Coordinates of C-alpha atoms and ligand atoms in Angstrom, one line a residue:
M1 CA 88.7 125.4 128.8
L2 CA 88.3 125.3 125.0
I3 CA 89.3 121.8 123.6
Y4 CA 90.1 121.9 119.9
N5 CA 88.9 119.2 117.5
S6 CA 90.9 118.3 114.3
P7 CA 89.4 120.1 111.3
R8 CA 86.5 118.5 109.5
G9 CA 87.5 115.7 107.2
T10 CA 90.8 115.0 108.9
S11 CA 91.8 112.4 111.4
D12 CA 94.4 111.6 114.0
Y13 CA 96.0 108.1 113.8
Y14 CA 97.5 106.2 116.7
G15 CA 97.5 102.8 118.4
E16 CA 95.9 100.1 116.2
D17 CA 95.6 102.4 113.2
I18 CA 99.4 102.7 113.0
K19 CA 99.7 98.9 112.8
Y20 CA 97.4 98.9 109.8
I21 CA 99.1 101.9 108.2
D22 CA 102.5 100.2 108.6
F23 CA 101.2 96.9 107.3
I24 CA 99.6 98.6 104.2
T25 CA 102.7 100.7 103.4
D26 CA 105.1 97.9 104.1
T27 CA 103.1 95.6 101.8
A28 CA 103.1 98.2 99.1
K29 CA 106.8 98.9 99.3
N30 CA 107.6 95.2 99.2
I31 CA 105.5 94.7 96.0
F32 CA 106.8 97.9 94.4
K33 CA 110.4 96.8 95.0
I34 CA 109.7 93.4 93.4
Y35 CA 108.5 95.2 90.3
N36 CA 111.6 97.5 90.4
Y37 CA 109.8 100.8 91.4
K38 CA 111.8 103.5 93.3
E39 CA 110.4 106.0 95.7
I40 CA 109.8 109.7 94.9
I41 CA 108.8 112.4 97.4
T42 CA 107.2 115.6 96.1
P43 CA 105.9 118.7 98.0
H44 CA 102.5 118.8 99.6
F45 CA 101.7 121.9 97.7
E46 CA 102.4 123.1 94.1
H47 CA 101.7 126.1 91.9
T48 CA 98.0 125.8 91.3
E49 CA 98.5 125.6 87.5
V50 CA 100.2 122.2 87.9
F51 CA 96.8 120.8 88.8
T52 CA 94.5 123.0 86.7
R53 CA 96.4 122.1 83.6
S54 CA 96.7 118.4 84.2
I55 CA 93.5 117.4 86.0
G56 CA 91.5 119.8 83.9
E57 CA 89.8 123.2 84.4
N58 CA 86.4 121.7 84.3
S59 CA 86.9 118.6 86.4
E60 CA 85.1 118.3 89.8
I61 CA 88.4 118.4 91.6
V62 CA 89.6 121.7 90.1
Q63 CA 86.1 123.3 90.1
K64 CA 85.1 122.3 93.7
E65 CA 87.6 120.4 95.7
M66 CA 91.0 122.2 95.8
F67 CA 92.5 123.8 98.8
T68 CA 93.9 126.9 97.0
F69 CA 95.5 129.9 98.7
P70 CA 97.8 132.8 97.8
D71 CA 101.3 132.9 99.4
K72 CA 102.6 136.1 100.9
K73 CA 103.6 137.3 97.4
G74 CA 100.2 136.6 96.0
R75 CA 101.2 133.5 94.0
S76 CA 98.5 130.9 93.9
L77 CA 99.4 127.6 95.6
T78 CA 97.3 124.5 96.0
L79 CA 97.6 121.5 98.5
R80 CA 98.0 118.5 96.2
P81 CA 94.7 116.7 95.5
E82 CA 96.5 113.8 93.9
G83 CA 100.1 112.7 93.1
T84 CA 100.3 112.2 89.4
A85 CA 100.6 115.9 88.4
S86 CA 103.3 116.5 91.0
V87 CA 105.3 113.5 89.9
V88 CA 105.1 114.6 86.2
R89 CA 106.1 118.2 87.2
A90 CA 109.1 116.8 89.1
I91 CA 110.1 114.5 86.2
V92 CA 110.1 117.4 83.7
E93 CA 111.7 119.8 86.0
H94 CA 114.7 117.5 86.8
K95 CA 114.7 115.8 83.4
L96 CA 114.4 112.4 85.0
Y97 CA 113.5 110.7 81.8
G98 CA 116.8 109.2 80.7
E99 CA 117.5 106.5 78.2
N100 CA 116.3 103.7 80.4
L101 CA 112.6 104.1 80.2
P102 CA 110.2 103.3 81.7
L103 CA 111.1 105.2 84.8
K104 CA 109.2 103.4 87.6
L105 CA 108.3 105.5 90.6
F106 CA 106.1 105.0 93.7
Y107 CA 104.9 107.5 96.3
I108 CA 103.1 107.4 99.6
G109 CA 101.7 110.6 101.0
D110 CA 98.9 113.0 102.0
M111 CA 96.4 114.4 99.5
F112 CA 93.8 117.1 100.1
R113 CA 90.3 117.4 98.6
Y114 CA 87.6 119.7 99.8
E115 CA 84.9 117.1 99.7
R116 CA 81.8 116.5 101.8
P117 CA 83.3 114.1 104.4
Q118 CA 81.8 110.7 105.1
K119 CA 83.1 107.2 105.9
G120 CA 86.0 106.6 103.5
R121 CA 85.8 110.2 102.1
M122 CA 88.1 112.7 103.7
R123 CA 89.5 116.1 103.2
E124 CA 93.0 114.9 104.1
F125 CA 93.8 111.4 103.1
R126 CA 96.7 109.3 102.1
Q127 CA 97.5 107.7 98.8
V128 CA 99.9 104.9 97.9
G129 CA 100.6 105.2 94.2
I130 CA 102.9 104.4 91.3
E131 CA 103.8 106.0 87.9
A132 CA 105.5 104.2 85.1
I133 CA 106.9 107.0 82.9
G134 CA 107.8 106.4 79.3
S135 CA 105.9 103.3 78.4
D136 CA 103.5 103.2 75.5
G137 CA 102.6 99.5 74.9
P138 CA 99.7 97.6 76.4
S139 CA 102.1 95.2 78.3
I140 CA 102.9 97.9 80.9
D141 CA 99.2 98.5 81.4
A142 CA 98.7 94.8 82.2
E143 CA 101.8 94.8 84.5
V144 CA 100.5 97.9 86.4
I145 CA 97.1 96.3 86.8
W146 CA 98.8 93.1 87.9
M147 CA 100.6 95.1 90.6
I148 CA 97.5 96.8 92.0
N149 CA 95.7 93.4 92.0
N150 CA 98.7 91.8 93.9
F151 CA 98.8 94.7 96.4
F152 CA 95.2 94.1 97.5
K153 CA 95.5 90.3 97.4
N154 CA 98.6 90.5 99.6
L155 CA 96.7 92.7 102.0
G156 CA 94.2 89.8 102.4
F157 CA 91.2 91.1 100.3
K158 CA 89.1 88.5 98.5
N159 CA 86.0 90.2 97.1
L160 CA 87.4 92.7 94.6
L161 CA 86.2 93.7 91.2
L162 CA 88.5 95.1 88.6
Y163 CA 86.9 97.5 86.2
V164 CA 88.8 98.3 83.0
N165 CA 87.9 100.5 80.1
S166 CA 89.5 102.6 77.4
I167 CA 88.6 106.2 76.9
G168 CA 90.6 106.3 73.6
C169 CA 93.2 108.7 72.3
R170 CA 92.4 112.4 71.8
E171 CA 91.1 111.8 68.2
C172 CA 88.7 108.9 68.8
R173 CA 87.5 110.4 72.1
E174 CA 86.7 113.8 70.5
K175 CA 84.5 112.0 67.9
Y176 CA 82.9 109.9 70.6
I177 CA 82.0 113.0 72.7
E178 CA 80.2 114.5 69.7
I179 CA 78.2 111.4 69.3
L180 CA 77.4 111.3 73.1
E181 CA 76.3 114.9 73.0
D182 CA 74.0 114.3 70.0
Y183 CA 72.5 111.4 72.1
L184 CA 72.1 113.5 75.3
K185 CA 70.9 116.8 74.0
P186 CA 67.4 115.7 73.1
F187 CA 66.9 114.7 76.8
G188 CA 67.3 118.3 77.7
K189 CA 65.5 119.0 81.0
D190 CA 65.3 115.3 81.9
L191 CA 69.0 115.5 82.8
C192 CA 69.9 116.8 86.2
H193 CA 71.2 120.3 86.6
D194 CA 74.8 119.0 87.0
C195 CA 74.6 116.9 83.9
V196 CA 73.3 119.9 81.9
N197 CA 76.5 121.7 83.0
R198 CA 78.6 118.7 82.2
L199 CA 77.2 118.6 78.7
D200 CA 78.4 122.1 78.3
K201 CA 81.8 121.7 79.7
N202 CA 82.9 118.1 80.3
T203 CA 80.5 115.7 78.7
L204 CA 82.2 112.5 79.7
R205 CA 81.6 113.3 83.4
V206 CA 77.9 112.5 82.9
F207 CA 78.9 108.9 83.5
D208 CA 79.8 109.9 87.1
C209 CA 76.3 111.0 87.8
K210 CA 74.5 109.2 90.7
T211 CA 70.9 110.4 90.0
S212 CA 68.6 107.6 88.9
G213 CA 67.1 109.7 86.1
C214 CA 70.5 110.3 84.4
K215 CA 71.6 106.8 85.1
K216 CA 68.6 105.5 83.2
I217 CA 69.2 107.8 80.3
L218 CA 72.9 106.6 80.2
E219 CA 71.9 103.0 80.0
N220 CA 71.2 103.3 76.3
A221 CA 73.9 105.8 75.6
P222 CA 76.5 105.0 72.8
K223 CA 79.5 103.1 74.3
I224 CA 83.0 104.4 73.7
S225 CA 84.2 100.9 72.9
N226 CA 82.2 101.1 69.6
Y227 CA 84.0 104.3 68.6
L228 CA 87.6 103.5 69.5
C229 CA 90.1 104.0 66.6
R230 CA 91.8 100.8 65.4
K231 CA 95.0 101.5 67.4
C232 CA 93.1 102.1 70.7
E233 CA 91.0 99.0 70.1
I234 CA 94.1 96.8 69.5
H235 CA 95.7 98.3 72.6
L236 CA 92.7 97.4 74.8
R237 CA 92.3 93.9 73.4
K238 CA 96.0 93.2 74.2
V239 CA 95.6 94.4 77.8
F240 CA 92.6 92.1 78.2
G241 CA 94.6 89.2 76.6
L242 CA 97.4 89.7 79.1
L243 CA 95.1 89.9 82.1
K244 CA 93.7 86.6 81.0
V245 CA 97.2 85.1 80.9
L246 CA 97.8 86.4 84.4
D247 CA 94.4 85.0 85.6
I248 CA 93.2 88.3 86.8
P249 CA 89.4 88.5 86.5
Y250 CA 88.2 91.9 85.1
V251 CA 85.0 93.5 84.0
H252 CA 85.0 95.6 80.8
A253 CA 83.2 98.6 82.4
E254 CA 82.1 100.5 79.4
N255 CA 80.8 103.5 81.4
L256 CA 83.9 104.0 83.4
V257 CA 85.4 107.4 82.7
R258 CA 87.3 108.6 85.8
G259 CA 87.6 112.2 86.8
F260 CA 90.9 113.4 85.3
D261 CA 91.4 115.1 81.9
Y262 CA 94.9 113.7 81.5
Y263 CA 93.8 110.1 80.9
T264 CA 94.1 108.4 77.5
R265 CA 93.3 104.9 76.5
T266 CA 93.4 102.3 79.4
I267 CA 91.7 103.3 82.7
F268 CA 90.9 101.0 85.6
E269 CA 89.4 100.9 89.1
V270 CA 89.5 98.4 91.9
I271 CA 86.1 98.1 93.7
S272 CA 85.3 96.2 96.8
T273 CA 82.0 94.3 96.7
D274 CA 82.1 94.2 100.5
I275 CA 81.3 97.9 100.7
D276 CA 77.8 99.1 100.0
S277 CA 78.5 102.7 99.5
A278 CA 79.6 105.2 96.8
Q279 CA 83.1 105.1 98.5
N280 CA 83.8 101.6 97.3
A281 CA 86.7 102.4 95.0
L282 CA 89.9 101.3 96.8
G283 CA 92.1 102.4 93.9
G284 CA 92.2 103.5 90.4
G285 CA 94.5 104.7 87.6
G286 CA 95.1 104.9 83.9
R287 CA 97.3 105.9 81.0
Y288 CA 98.3 109.4 80.3
D289 CA 100.0 109.7 76.9
N290 CA 100.2 113.5 76.5
L291 CA 100.7 114.9 80.0
I292 CA 104.5 115.0 80.0
E293 CA 104.6 116.8 76.7
E294 CA 102.0 119.3 78.0
F295 CA 104.3 120.0 80.9
G296 CA 107.1 120.9 78.6
G297 CA 108.8 117.4 78.5
P298 CA 109.3 115.0 75.6
K299 CA 106.4 113.1 74.1
I300 CA 106.5 110.0 76.3
S301 CA 103.5 108.0 77.4
S302 CA 102.9 106.9 80.9
I303 CA 100.5 105.0 83.2
G304 CA 100.0 104.8 86.9
F305 CA 97.5 104.2 89.8
A306 CA 96.8 105.3 93.3
T307 CA 95.1 103.6 96.1
G308 CA 93.5 105.1 99.2
L309 CA 95.2 104.2 102.4
E310 CA 92.2 105.2 104.7
R311 CA 89.6 103.3 102.6
T312 CA 91.9 100.3 102.5
M313 CA 92.4 100.4 106.3
L314 CA 88.7 100.9 107.1
L315 CA 87.7 98.0 105.0
M316 CA 90.4 95.7 106.4
K317 CA 89.0 96.5 109.9
D318 CA 85.4 96.0 108.8
L319 CA 86.3 92.7 107.3
D320 CA 88.4 91.6 110.3
I321 CA 91.4 91.0 108.0
D322 CA 94.3 90.0 110.2
I323 CA 97.5 91.8 109.8
E324 CA 100.9 90.4 110.4
E325 CA 102.6 92.7 112.8
P326 CA 106.3 93.0 112.0
G327 CA 108.4 91.9 114.9
K328 CA 105.4 90.3 116.6
N329 CA 107.4 87.3 117.8
Q330 CA 110.4 89.3 118.8
K331 CA 111.3 89.3 122.5
K332 CA 110.5 92.5 124.3
I333 CA 112.1 93.3 127.7
Y334 CA 110.5 95.6 130.3
V335 CA 113.0 96.8 132.9
I336 CA 111.6 97.8 136.3
N337 CA 113.9 100.0 138.4
M338 CA 113.1 99.9 142.1
S339 CA 114.8 103.2 142.9
A340 CA 116.0 106.3 141.0
D341 CA 119.3 105.7 142.9
F342 CA 120.0 102.8 140.5
D343 CA 119.5 104.9 137.4
E344 CA 123.1 104.7 136.4
Y345 CA 123.0 100.9 136.5
L346 CA 119.7 101.0 134.7
F347 CA 121.1 103.2 131.9
G348 CA 124.0 100.7 131.4
I349 CA 121.6 97.9 130.9
L350 CA 119.3 99.9 128.6
K351 CA 122.3 101.0 126.6
F352 CA 123.5 97.4 126.2
F353 CA 120.0 96.2 125.1
R354 CA 119.5 99.0 122.6
Q355 CA 122.9 98.8 121.1
N356 CA 122.1 95.1 120.4
K357 CA 118.7 96.0 118.9
I358 CA 116.7 94.3 121.6
I359 CA 113.3 96.0 122.2
C360 CA 113.2 97.3 125.7
D361 CA 111.6 100.0 127.8
T362 CA 111.4 101.2 131.4
N363 CA 109.2 103.6 133.4
F364 CA 111.1 106.5 135.1
N365 CA 107.9 107.2 137.2
I366 CA 107.3 103.8 138.7
K367 CA 105.1 103.7 141.7
N368 CA 103.8 100.2 142.1
V369 CA 105.9 97.1 141.0
S370 CA 103.1 94.6 140.8
K371 CA 100.9 97.0 138.8
E372 CA 103.9 97.6 136.5
I373 CA 104.3 93.8 135.9
K374 CA 100.7 93.4 135.0
W375 CA 100.9 96.4 132.7
A376 CA 104.0 94.9 131.0
Q377 CA 102.2 91.6 130.5
A378 CA 99.2 93.4 129.0
Q379 CA 101.4 95.3 126.6
G380 CA 102.9 92.1 125.2
Y381 CA 106.3 92.2 126.9
S382 CA 107.9 88.8 126.8
H383 CA 110.4 89.3 129.7
I384 CA 110.9 91.5 132.7
V385 CA 114.0 92.5 134.6
V386 CA 113.8 94.0 138.0
I387 CA 116.7 96.1 139.3
G388 CA 117.2 96.3 143.0
E389 CA 120.0 96.8 145.4
N390 CA 121.2 93.2 145.2
E391 CA 121.5 93.4 141.4
V392 CA 123.4 96.7 141.5
D393 CA 125.9 95.3 144.0
T394 CA 126.6 92.0 142.2
N395 CA 125.9 92.8 138.5
K396 CA 123.3 90.1 138.6
L397 CA 120.2 90.1 136.5
I398 CA 117.1 88.0 137.0
I399 CA 115.2 87.7 133.7
K400 CA 111.7 86.5 134.1
D401 CA 110.0 85.0 131.1
L402 CA 106.3 86.1 131.2
D403 CA 105.1 83.5 128.8
N404 CA 106.2 80.4 130.7
Y405 CA 107.0 81.9 134.1
T406 CA 110.6 80.6 134.2
Q407 CA 113.5 82.8 135.3
T408 CA 117.2 82.9 134.5
E409 CA 119.8 84.4 136.7
L410 CA 123.1 85.6 135.2
N411 CA 125.9 88.1 135.6
W412 CA 125.2 90.5 132.7
I413 CA 128.8 91.9 132.6
N414 CA 130.6 88.6 132.4
E415 CA 127.8 86.6 130.5
K416 CA 126.8 89.0 127.8
S417 CA 126.7 86.4 125.0
R418 CA 124.5 84.2 127.2
L419 CA 122.2 87.1 127.8
L420 CA 121.9 87.9 124.2
K421 CA 121.3 84.3 123.3
L422 CA 118.4 84.2 125.8
L423 CA 116.8 87.4 124.4
R424 CA 117.1 86.8 120.6
Ligands
HAM501 P1 91.7 108.7 92.3 O1 90.8 107.7 91.8 O2 91.1 110.1 92.4 O3 93.0 108.7 91.4 O4 92.2 108.4 93.7 C1 92.8 107.1 94.0 C2 92.2 106.5 95.3 O5 92.4 107.5 96.4 C3 90.7 106.3 95.3 O6 90.4 105.1 94.7 C4 90.4 106.3 96.8 O7 90.7 105.0 97.3 C5 91.4 107.3 97.3 N1 90.7 108.6 97.5 C6 90.3 109.5 96.6 N2 89.7 110.6 97.2 C7 89.6 110.3 98.5 C8 89.0 110.9 99.6 N3 88.5 112.1 99.5 N4 89.1 110.3 100.8 C9 89.7 109.1 101.0 N5 90.2 108.4 99.9 C10 90.2 109.0 98.7 C11 94.0 109.5 91.5 O8 94.2 110.2 92.4 C12 95.0 109.4 90.3 N6 96.1 110.3 90.5 C13 95.5 108.0 90.2 C14 96.5 107.8 89.1 C15 97.9 107.7 89.3 N7 96.3 107.8 87.8 C16 97.4 107.7 87.1 N8 98.4 107.6 88.0

């Protein structure tokens, strides 16, 4: 019989993975709450233009990586490759920008990019991200970077590098691009085929090139930091100053450009030095001062970041980072019913436990009691309760503590508070 595999670049998650996913998303939500961020949920697909206009027609994502398809009426739709464009579309559509700016939002969800899959690079992956809408000063940049830094620290990471750069505002960047093009053009055929194209369409992307020849040429390329206008320069210096106050180590990565056209001024990336691969970016973000206006909203500046859930999980596993499982020390009861004839009695007990939020389970297909007890022990149950004829006749329960092999006998109808005390 034909067995289907999940499509290339996608994954199923179960068992241990779910513990990691819960731990990562719970940690994120706790931090975002502390910084006063509220959740937003947007669709998994949007009109294609939402992404082409924001990420940029000539970006790698739009050119090569989008899952785009027509709907039944021929309208072009795209599975979201990232979250920022959708959040901005939603904010403008619902006029969420009120008087109390910044509007602080977070999201957790699936993204889709048609990339060549490898470890840490998938076609369907999850991002945990935030957007601070309506914030133009450098202080929010520092606060957002502080938050991404705290997120990874709280997850237990130690060897992280924070790269920060500014790609300037529209004006200083345009001037810089001309200077960069003047520098690169004479190299002509020494540049790789992709970089020749980039020079034509999206010059800044040459800094993403991985070929050693282009990397060498770029070593001596003019740096954008030398061409920032005065306002952009002051902005970046202030961000650096605030990061120092917060004791957050950073590297001024003058060749960092990031792959989205919407960015202005501050951009950043968190890299793990424990991963020796191109997929070492755990998260990244930046400021986007024109995007909301370009989507038909008011002229308000914003900044945000996104982190990759799978990359984070993979690295936590590789580094043996322990996770605190929520409810790990909570008592868990396994109820073993000796006969289906006692199901009504069993359901009464299960109902009582579950109404009182006590974790419990049973097996309706039980075949072998001693195997069942061993299984319950291996699954981390703290107590077992066996239901037999005697129990049903007398309302008696014998609760066995699997950790210290003691047992307590009580009448569960008359001694409910004693039972609850024992199990909480
Ligand atoms: P990004 O750098 O493209 O930024 O993605 C953020 C993170 O998502 C990456 O650092 C990486 O961990 C993860 N990621 C990206 N692509 C893949 C993939 N194919 N497989 C697995 N993980 C991946 C953004 O998406 C921007 N929207 C961030 C942002 C928010 N900027 C401003 N606001």
